[in-house]
C-alpha cells in the first residue's frame, strides 16, 4: 500500500501500464510462463525502486509514531 498523498500508487500504475504495453509488443502470449517471467523482470526493472522507497516510508513512519508514543 502506498501513501495516497505522495501519488505513488498512480505513478506505479502508469509505469506498469506502459511497461506491459511495451512487453506485449515484443513477447508472445502463447507461452504464459515465459511471459510471466519476463513481466517479473520488467516489473523489477521499472518499479522496484519506487516500492523499496514505500517500504522505507512505512518503517520510518512507524519510528516516528513510536517516538511520539514515547516508545523509541
XYZ file of C-alpha atoms in Angstrom:
72
model
C 0.000 0.000 0.000
C 1.246 3.462 -0.833
C 0.612 6.796 0.775
C -2.052 8.410 -1.467
C -0.824 11.938 -0.833
C 2.501 11.062 -2.456
C 0.841 9.862 -5.665
C 2.944 6.712 -5.879
C 0.036 4.362 -6.481
C -0.991 6.187 -9.636
C 2.630 6.519 -10.717
C 3.304 2.819 -10.317
C 0.069 2.021 -12.148
C 1.084 4.212 -15.073
C 4.602 2.761 -15.159
C 3.141 -0.755 -15.157
C 0.648 0.059 -17.912
C 3.358 1.408 -20.206
C 5.716 -1.460 -19.383
C 3.005 -4.041 -20.070
C 2.140 -2.394 -23.376
C 5.798 -2.458 -24.400
C 6.265 -6.059 -23.294
C 3.197 -7.282 -25.156
C 4.528 -5.677 -28.335
C 7.565 -7.960 -28.279
C 6.588 -11.018 -26.200
C 4.425 -13.940 -27.162
C 1.320 -14.664 -25.124
C 1.411 -18.278 -26.344
C 3.872 -19.312 -23.606
C 2.342 -17.982 -20.364
C 5.223 -18.983 -18.079
C 7.756 -17.177 -20.239
C 5.536 -14.117 -20.388
C 5.124 -14.160 -16.601
C 8.893 -14.391 -16.102
C 9.536 -11.520 -18.481
C 6.808 -9.483 -16.760
C 8.508 -10.081 -13.413
C 11.821 -8.890 -14.865
C 10.194 -5.787 -16.357
C 8.463 -5.004 -13.065
C 11.724 -5.306 -11.143
C 13.500 -3.088 -13.645
C 10.837 -0.382 -13.795
C 9.195 -0.040 -10.411
C 11.127 -1.871 -7.709
C 12.938 1.343 -6.737
C 9.626 3.048 -6.010
C 8.285 0.163 -3.952
C 11.531 -0.024 -1.948
C 11.033 3.629 -1.009
C 7.476 2.892 0.095
C 8.699 0.143 2.435
C 11.214 2.584 3.915
C 8.476 5.198 4.347
C 6.308 2.754 6.313
C 9.271 1.846 8.509
C 10.129 5.488 9.110
C 6.530 6.386 9.921
C 6.446 3.568 12.486
C 9.616 5.003 14.075
C 8.037 8.443 14.260
C 4.848 7.050 15.794
C 6.897 5.126 18.367
C 8.758 8.319 19.259
C 5.522 10.211 19.710
C 4.169 7.434 21.917
C 7.372 7.508 23.995
C 8.424 4.018 22.921
C 11.555 4.957 20.993
